[in-house]
Coordinates of C-alpha atoms in Angstrom, one line a residue:
Chain A
M12 CA 10.7 28.4 -5.2
S13 CA 8.1 29.6 -2.7
A14 CA 6.4 25.9 -3.4
L15 CA 9.3 24.5 -1.4
A16 CA 9.6 26.7 1.1
G17 CA 7.3 24.8 3.3
L18 CA 10.3 21.7 3.6
S19 CA 12.5 22.1 6.6
E20 CA 16.0 20.6 6.4
E21 CA 14.9 18.2 8.9
E22 CA 12.0 17.2 6.5
L23 CA 14.2 17.1 3.2
A24 CA 17.1 14.5 5.4
R25 CA 13.7 12.5 6.7
Y26 CA 12.4 12.0 2.9
D27 CA 15.5 12.1 1.0
R28 CA 15.1 8.7 -0.5
Q29 CA 12.0 8.8 -1.9
I30 CA 12.6 13.1 -3.1
R31 CA 15.3 11.1 -5.2
I32 CA 12.2 9.2 -7.0
F33 CA 9.9 12.2 -7.5
G34 CA 11.5 15.2 -6.4
R35 CA 11.4 18.3 -3.7
E36 CA 8.0 19.2 -5.6
G37 CA 6.4 15.9 -5.3
Q38 CA 7.4 15.7 -1.5
Q39 CA 5.7 19.2 -1.2
R40 CA 2.7 17.9 -2.5
L41 CA 2.7 15.3 -0.3
K42 CA 2.5 17.7 2.6
N43 CA 0.0 19.9 0.9
A44 CA -2.2 16.7 1.0
A45 CA -4.9 15.7 3.6
V46 CA -5.9 11.9 2.7
M47 CA -9.0 10.3 4.8
V48 CA -8.2 6.8 5.9
A49 CA -11.8 5.5 6.2
G50 CA -11.8 2.7 9.5
V51 CA -8.5 1.9 10.9
G52 CA -8.3 -1.6 11.0
G53 CA -6.3 -4.6 8.9
L54 CA -6.3 -2.3 5.8
G55 CA -6.5 1.1 7.5
S56 CA -3.7 0.8 10.2
P57 CA -0.6 -0.3 7.9
A58 CA -1.9 2.7 5.0
A59 CA -2.0 5.0 8.0
L60 CA 1.5 4.0 9.1
Y61 CA 3.4 4.3 5.6
L62 CA 1.1 7.7 4.7
A63 CA 2.8 9.0 7.9
A64 CA 5.9 8.1 6.7
A65 CA 5.7 9.4 3.7
G66 CA 5.0 12.6 4.9
V67 CA 1.4 13.2 4.0
G68 CA 0.5 16.8 5.6
K69 CA -2.7 15.6 7.3
I70 CA -4.4 12.2 8.0
V71 CA -7.8 12.7 8.7
L72 CA -8.7 8.9 11.0
V73 CA -12.0 7.7 10.8
D74 CA -13.0 4.5 12.9
K75 CA -16.4 4.1 15.5
E76 CA -14.6 0.9 17.3
R77 CA -12.4 0.1 20.1
V78 CA -9.1 -2.0 19.8
E79 CA -9.7 -5.6 20.2
L80 CA -7.4 -8.6 21.3
S81 CA -8.5 -10.6 18.2
N82 CA -7.4 -7.2 16.1
L83 CA -4.1 -7.7 17.0
N84 CA -2.6 -9.9 14.4
R85 CA -3.1 -7.8 11.5
Q86 CA -4.4 -4.1 13.2
I87 CA -0.3 -3.1 13.6
L88 CA -1.1 0.5 14.8
H89 CA -2.9 -1.2 17.8
W90 CA -0.5 -3.3 20.4
T91 CA -1.4 -5.1 23.7
G92 CA -1.6 -1.9 26.0
D93 CA -4.3 -0.2 23.4
I94 CA -7.2 -3.1 24.2
G95 CA -10.1 -1.1 25.1
T96 CA -8.7 2.5 23.5
P97 CA -10.6 4.3 20.6
K98 CA -8.7 2.8 17.3
V99 CA -8.1 6.3 16.6
R100 CA -6.8 7.4 19.1
S101 CA -4.7 4.1 19.4
A102 CA -2.9 4.8 15.5
A103 CA -2.5 8.7 16.0
E104 CA -0.8 8.0 18.9
K105 CA 1.9 6.1 16.8
L106 CA 1.6 8.0 14.1
R107 CA 2.6 11.6 15.7
K108 CA 5.6 9.4 17.6
L109 CA 6.3 8.3 13.8
N110 CA 6.3 11.6 12.1
P111 CA 6.0 15.0 14.3
H112 CA 5.5 16.8 10.8
V113 CA 2.4 15.1 9.9
E114 CA -1.2 16.1 11.7
V115 CA -3.3 13.5 12.4
E116 CA -6.8 14.2 13.2
E117 CA -9.0 11.9 15.2
V118 CA -12.8 10.9 14.2
F119 CA -14.1 8.4 16.6
A120 CA -17.1 8.0 14.7
E121 CA -19.2 5.6 12.0
I122 CA -19.3 7.0 8.7
N123 CA -22.6 7.5 7.6
E124 CA -24.8 9.7 5.2
S125 CA -25.2 12.3 7.6
N126 CA -21.2 13.1 8.2
I127 CA -19.6 11.3 4.7
M128 CA -20.0 14.6 2.9
D129 CA -18.2 16.7 4.9
L130 CA -15.3 14.4 5.5
V131 CA -15.0 13.8 2.0
K132 CA -14.5 17.3 1.3
R133 CA -12.1 18.0 3.6
V134 CA -9.6 15.9 2.1
D135 CA -7.8 15.4 -1.4
L136 CA -8.1 11.1 -1.3
V137 CA -10.0 8.7 0.5
I138 CA -8.1 5.2 1.4
D139 CA -10.3 2.4 1.9
G140 CA -10.2 0.8 4.9
M141 CA -13.7 -0.9 5.5
D142 CA -15.1 -4.0 6.1
N143 CA -18.7 -3.7 4.6
W144 CA -20.1 -3.4 1.8
E145 CA -22.7 -0.9 2.5
T146 CA -20.1 2.1 3.7
R147 CA -18.0 1.2 0.7
Y148 CA -20.8 2.3 -1.7
L149 CA -21.3 5.3 0.5
I150 CA -18.0 6.2 0.2
N151 CA -17.5 5.9 -3.4
R152 CA -20.8 7.7 -4.1
V153 CA -19.9 10.5 -2.7
C154 CA -16.2 10.4 -3.6
V155 CA -17.4 10.6 -7.2
E156 CA -20.0 13.2 -6.5
V157 CA -17.0 15.4 -5.7
G158 CA -14.5 14.2 -7.1
R159 CA -12.0 12.5 -4.9
P160 CA -9.9 9.7 -5.5
F161 CA -11.1 6.3 -3.5
I162 CA -8.6 3.4 -3.2
H163 CA -10.6 0.2 -2.8
A164 CA -9.3 -2.9 -1.4
G165 CA -10.8 -5.8 0.4
V166 CA -9.5 -9.0 1.9
Y167 CA -10.6 -12.4 2.8
G168 CA -7.6 -15.0 3.8
M169 CA -5.0 -14.9 2.2
H170 CA -6.9 -13.2 -0.9
G171 CA -7.3 -9.5 -1.4
Q172 CA -8.4 -7.0 -4.6
M173 CA -7.9 -3.0 -5.1
L174 CA -8.9 -0.8 -7.5
V175 CA -8.0 2.6 -7.9
I176 CA -10.8 4.8 -8.7
I177 CA -10.5 8.1 -10.1
P178 CA -13.7 9.8 -11.0
G179 CA -14.3 10.9 -14.6
K180 CA -11.1 8.8 -15.6
G181 CA -12.6 5.3 -14.9
P182 CA -15.0 2.9 -13.6
C183 CA -15.9 3.6 -10.0
L184 CA -16.5 0.5 -7.5
Q185 CA -20.3 0.2 -8.3
C186 CA -19.3 0.2 -12.0
V187 CA -17.6 -3.3 -11.3
I188 CA -19.6 -4.6 -8.6
P189 CA -23.1 -3.7 -9.1
E190 CA -24.7 -5.4 -6.0
P191 CA -22.9 -5.1 -2.7
P192 CA -21.9 -8.7 -1.7
P193 CA -22.7 -9.9 1.6
S194 CA -20.2 -8.5 4.8
A195 CA -19.1 -11.1 7.3
E196 CA -18.9 -9.9 10.9
V197 CA -15.9 -12.4 11.6
F198 CA -14.0 -13.5 8.9
P199 CA -10.6 -15.6 8.0
V200 CA -7.5 -13.6 7.3
L201 CA -3.8 -13.4 7.8
G202 CA -2.4 -10.0 8.9
T203 CA -0.1 -10.0 5.9
T204 CA -2.8 -9.9 3.3
P205 CA -4.2 -6.5 4.9
G206 CA -0.9 -5.6 4.8
I207 CA 0.4 -6.1 1.2
L208 CA -3.1 -4.8 0.0
A209 CA -2.6 -1.4 2.0
M210 CA 1.1 -1.0 0.6
M211 CA -0.4 -1.1 -2.7
Q212 CA -3.1 1.3 -1.7
V213 CA -0.9 3.7 -0.7
T214 CA 1.7 3.4 -3.5
E215 CA -1.1 4.2 -5.6
A216 CA -2.0 7.3 -3.2
V217 CA 1.3 8.5 -3.5
K218 CA 1.4 8.6 -7.0
I219 CA -1.5 10.2 -7.4
L220 CA -1.0 12.8 -4.7
T221 CA 2.6 13.5 -6.1
G222 CA 1.8 13.1 -9.9
Y223 CA 4.8 10.7 -10.4
G224 CA 3.7 7.4 -12.2
Q225 CA 0.6 6.3 -13.8
P226 CA -2.0 5.1 -11.6
A227 CA -3.7 1.6 -11.6
V228 CA -7.1 3.3 -13.2
G229 CA -9.3 0.6 -15.0
K230 CA -7.5 -2.6 -14.3
M231 CA -8.5 -4.7 -10.6
V232 CA -5.3 -6.1 -9.0
I233 CA -5.9 -9.6 -7.5
Y234 CA -4.3 -10.8 -4.9
D235 CA -3.5 -14.8 -4.3
G236 CA -1.1 -15.5 -1.2
T237 CA -1.9 -18.8 -1.7
T238 CA 0.1 -19.4 -4.7
M239 CA 1.7 -15.8 -4.5
T240 CA 0.3 -14.4 -7.2
F241 CA -0.9 -11.2 -8.6
E242 CA -3.4 -10.6 -11.8
E243 CA -4.6 -7.7 -13.2
I244 CA -8.1 -7.8 -14.6
S245 CA -9.2 -4.7 -17.1
V246 CA -12.2 -3.2 -15.8
Q247 CA -15.0 -0.7 -17.9
K248 CA -17.3 2.0 -16.8
R249 CA -21.0 1.1 -16.9
E250 CA -23.1 3.4 -19.0
D251 CA -25.9 2.1 -16.2
C252 CA -24.0 2.9 -13.3
P253 CA -25.8 4.3 -10.9
V254 CA -23.2 6.2 -9.5
C255 CA -21.4 7.2 -12.9
R256 CA -24.5 8.1 -14.6
K257 CA -25.5 11.2 -12.4
K258 CA -22.0 12.5 -12.7
Chain B
M285 CA -22.5 -17.1 -40.6
R286 CA -20.0 -18.3 -38.2
S287 CA -18.8 -21.8 -37.7
T288 CA -19.0 -23.4 -34.5
E289 CA -15.2 -23.9 -34.5
T290 CA -14.7 -20.2 -34.3
R291 CA -16.7 -19.7 -31.2
K292 CA -14.6 -19.4 -28.5
V293 CA -14.1 -18.0 -25.6
C294 CA -11.4 -17.1 -23.3
V295 CA -12.0 -18.0 -19.4
K296 CA -10.2 -16.8 -16.3
L297 CA -11.1 -18.2 -12.9
L298 CA -9.4 -16.7 -9.8
G299 CA -9.0 -17.8 -6.3
Y300 CA -11.1 -20.7 -4.9
I301 CA -13.0 -21.3 -8.2
A302 CA -9.6 -21.8 -10.1
E303 CA -8.7 -24.4 -7.7
M304 CA -12.2 -25.8 -8.2
L305 CA -12.1 -26.4 -11.8
G306 CA -8.6 -27.1 -12.0
F307 CA -7.6 -24.5 -14.6
R308 CA -6.6 -20.7 -14.4
N309 CA -6.5 -19.3 -17.8
R310 CA -8.4 -21.4 -20.9
E311 CA -9.8 -21.0 -24.4
L312 CA -13.2 -23.0 -24.6
N313 CA -15.0 -24.2 -27.9
I314 CA -18.6 -23.2 -26.7
G315 CA -20.2 -24.7 -29.5
K316 CA -23.2 -22.7 -30.6
G317 CA -23.4 -20.6 -27.5
L318 CA -23.9 -21.2 -23.4
R319 CA -24.7 -19.6 -20.1
V320 CA -21.7 -18.4 -18.0
R321 CA -22.4 -20.9 -15.2
E322 CA -22.5 -23.7 -17.5
L323 CA -18.6 -23.0 -17.7
L324 CA -18.3 -24.1 -14.4
K325 CA -19.9 -27.6 -14.9
G326 CA -21.8 -27.7 -12.0
V327 CA -19.5 -26.7 -9.3
N328 CA -21.4 -24.9 -6.5
V329 CA -20.1 -21.1 -6.0
D330 CA -21.8 -18.5 -3.8
E331 CA -23.1 -15.9 -6.7
K332 CA -23.4 -13.2 -4.3
R333 CA -19.6 -13.5 -3.7
I334 CA -18.4 -13.5 -7.2
I335 CA -18.4 -11.4 -10.1
V336 CA -18.5 -12.2 -13.6
L337 CA -17.0 -9.6 -15.7
I338 CA -17.2 -10.3 -19.6
N339 CA -14.8 -7.7 -21.9
G340 CA -14.3 -6.0 -18.7
K341 CA -17.9 -5.2 -17.9
P342 CA -20.1 -6.8 -15.1
A343 CA -22.3 -9.8 -16.4
N344 CA -24.1 -12.4 -14.0
M345 CA -24.2 -16.5 -14.4
D346 CA -27.0 -16.4 -16.7
S347 CA -25.2 -14.3 -19.5
I348 CA -25.2 -15.7 -22.4
L349 CA -21.5 -16.3 -24.5
R350 CA -21.9 -16.4 -28.2
G351 CA -18.0 -16.4 -28.9
G352 CA -15.4 -14.2 -28.8
E353 CA -15.8 -12.7 -25.0
Y354 CA -13.5 -12.5 -22.3
V355 CA -14.7 -13.9 -19.2
V356 CA -13.4 -13.6 -15.5
I357 CA -14.8 -15.5 -12.9
M358 CA -13.8 -14.3 -9.4
P359 CA -14.5 -14.4 -5.6
V360 CA -14.6 -10.8 -4.2
V361 CA -13.6 -10.4 -0.7
G362 CA -14.6 -7.3 1.5
G363 CA -12.8 -7.9 4.6
G364 CA -10.6 -4.5 5.6

């Protein structure tokens, strides 16, 4: 089958354990896919790491910041020697070493109205690694507009939530959270919290890209590390949502 | 007309709100009906940082419950 020609013997061996889940065709779909990681911090670092390990063909890293010492408890792609380096560069270096089959694009820039449309149109799916609601709302709006899945997560302390947004198939971020909550400059967080949420985001991304399993559309998954509990909250599309209404 | 006995709501609280109120899931008799904020019995929450869902759709602390609803009150977190 021509669709399988793109996987080398080395790649077939590298991905053997997951090919046993979703087959060579699923792996080929991952290789053909492009994913944007919006923010390469606590969520975006582990998310990008696992996307690269899984063999997603192209990863677009977008972040405007440089590595700081206080990032290192959770932003696991950035190490002590990377302090002062743009996060996209620090992350890209490790991802290329982990998996040379993956193309990593570095976008050292702020996500804003002027670049978001171009960024989203070039990928198949967007991972939310942001730390502010304004940019999340912007990404959500454009993803709904151009029909790209957007996998939201947010964390604080030992708590987090995740919502999978597949345009046309369920509620968007603004259906569920109509007004942006205040964003905090500095917030408490245990490194494992964004790690756990990022693993959930990548699991959903791989399912959507390969077509395997059932995406978690229409439910918010809530993690509470203080009691080690996961809750599932059913959420619905809102008729008066300003984002979905335009669609 | 429905009797007051049938006017019940299912309430799910998450995160620190559950800790403050001392329960996570509870069925409550609401009598003639009440506002969501009355479920919290005076416990202070930052309303800008929580979401209220009634039957899966966004609502707010002033939404009125009349019975039969499934109410979720949860903190929403935004770090990344």
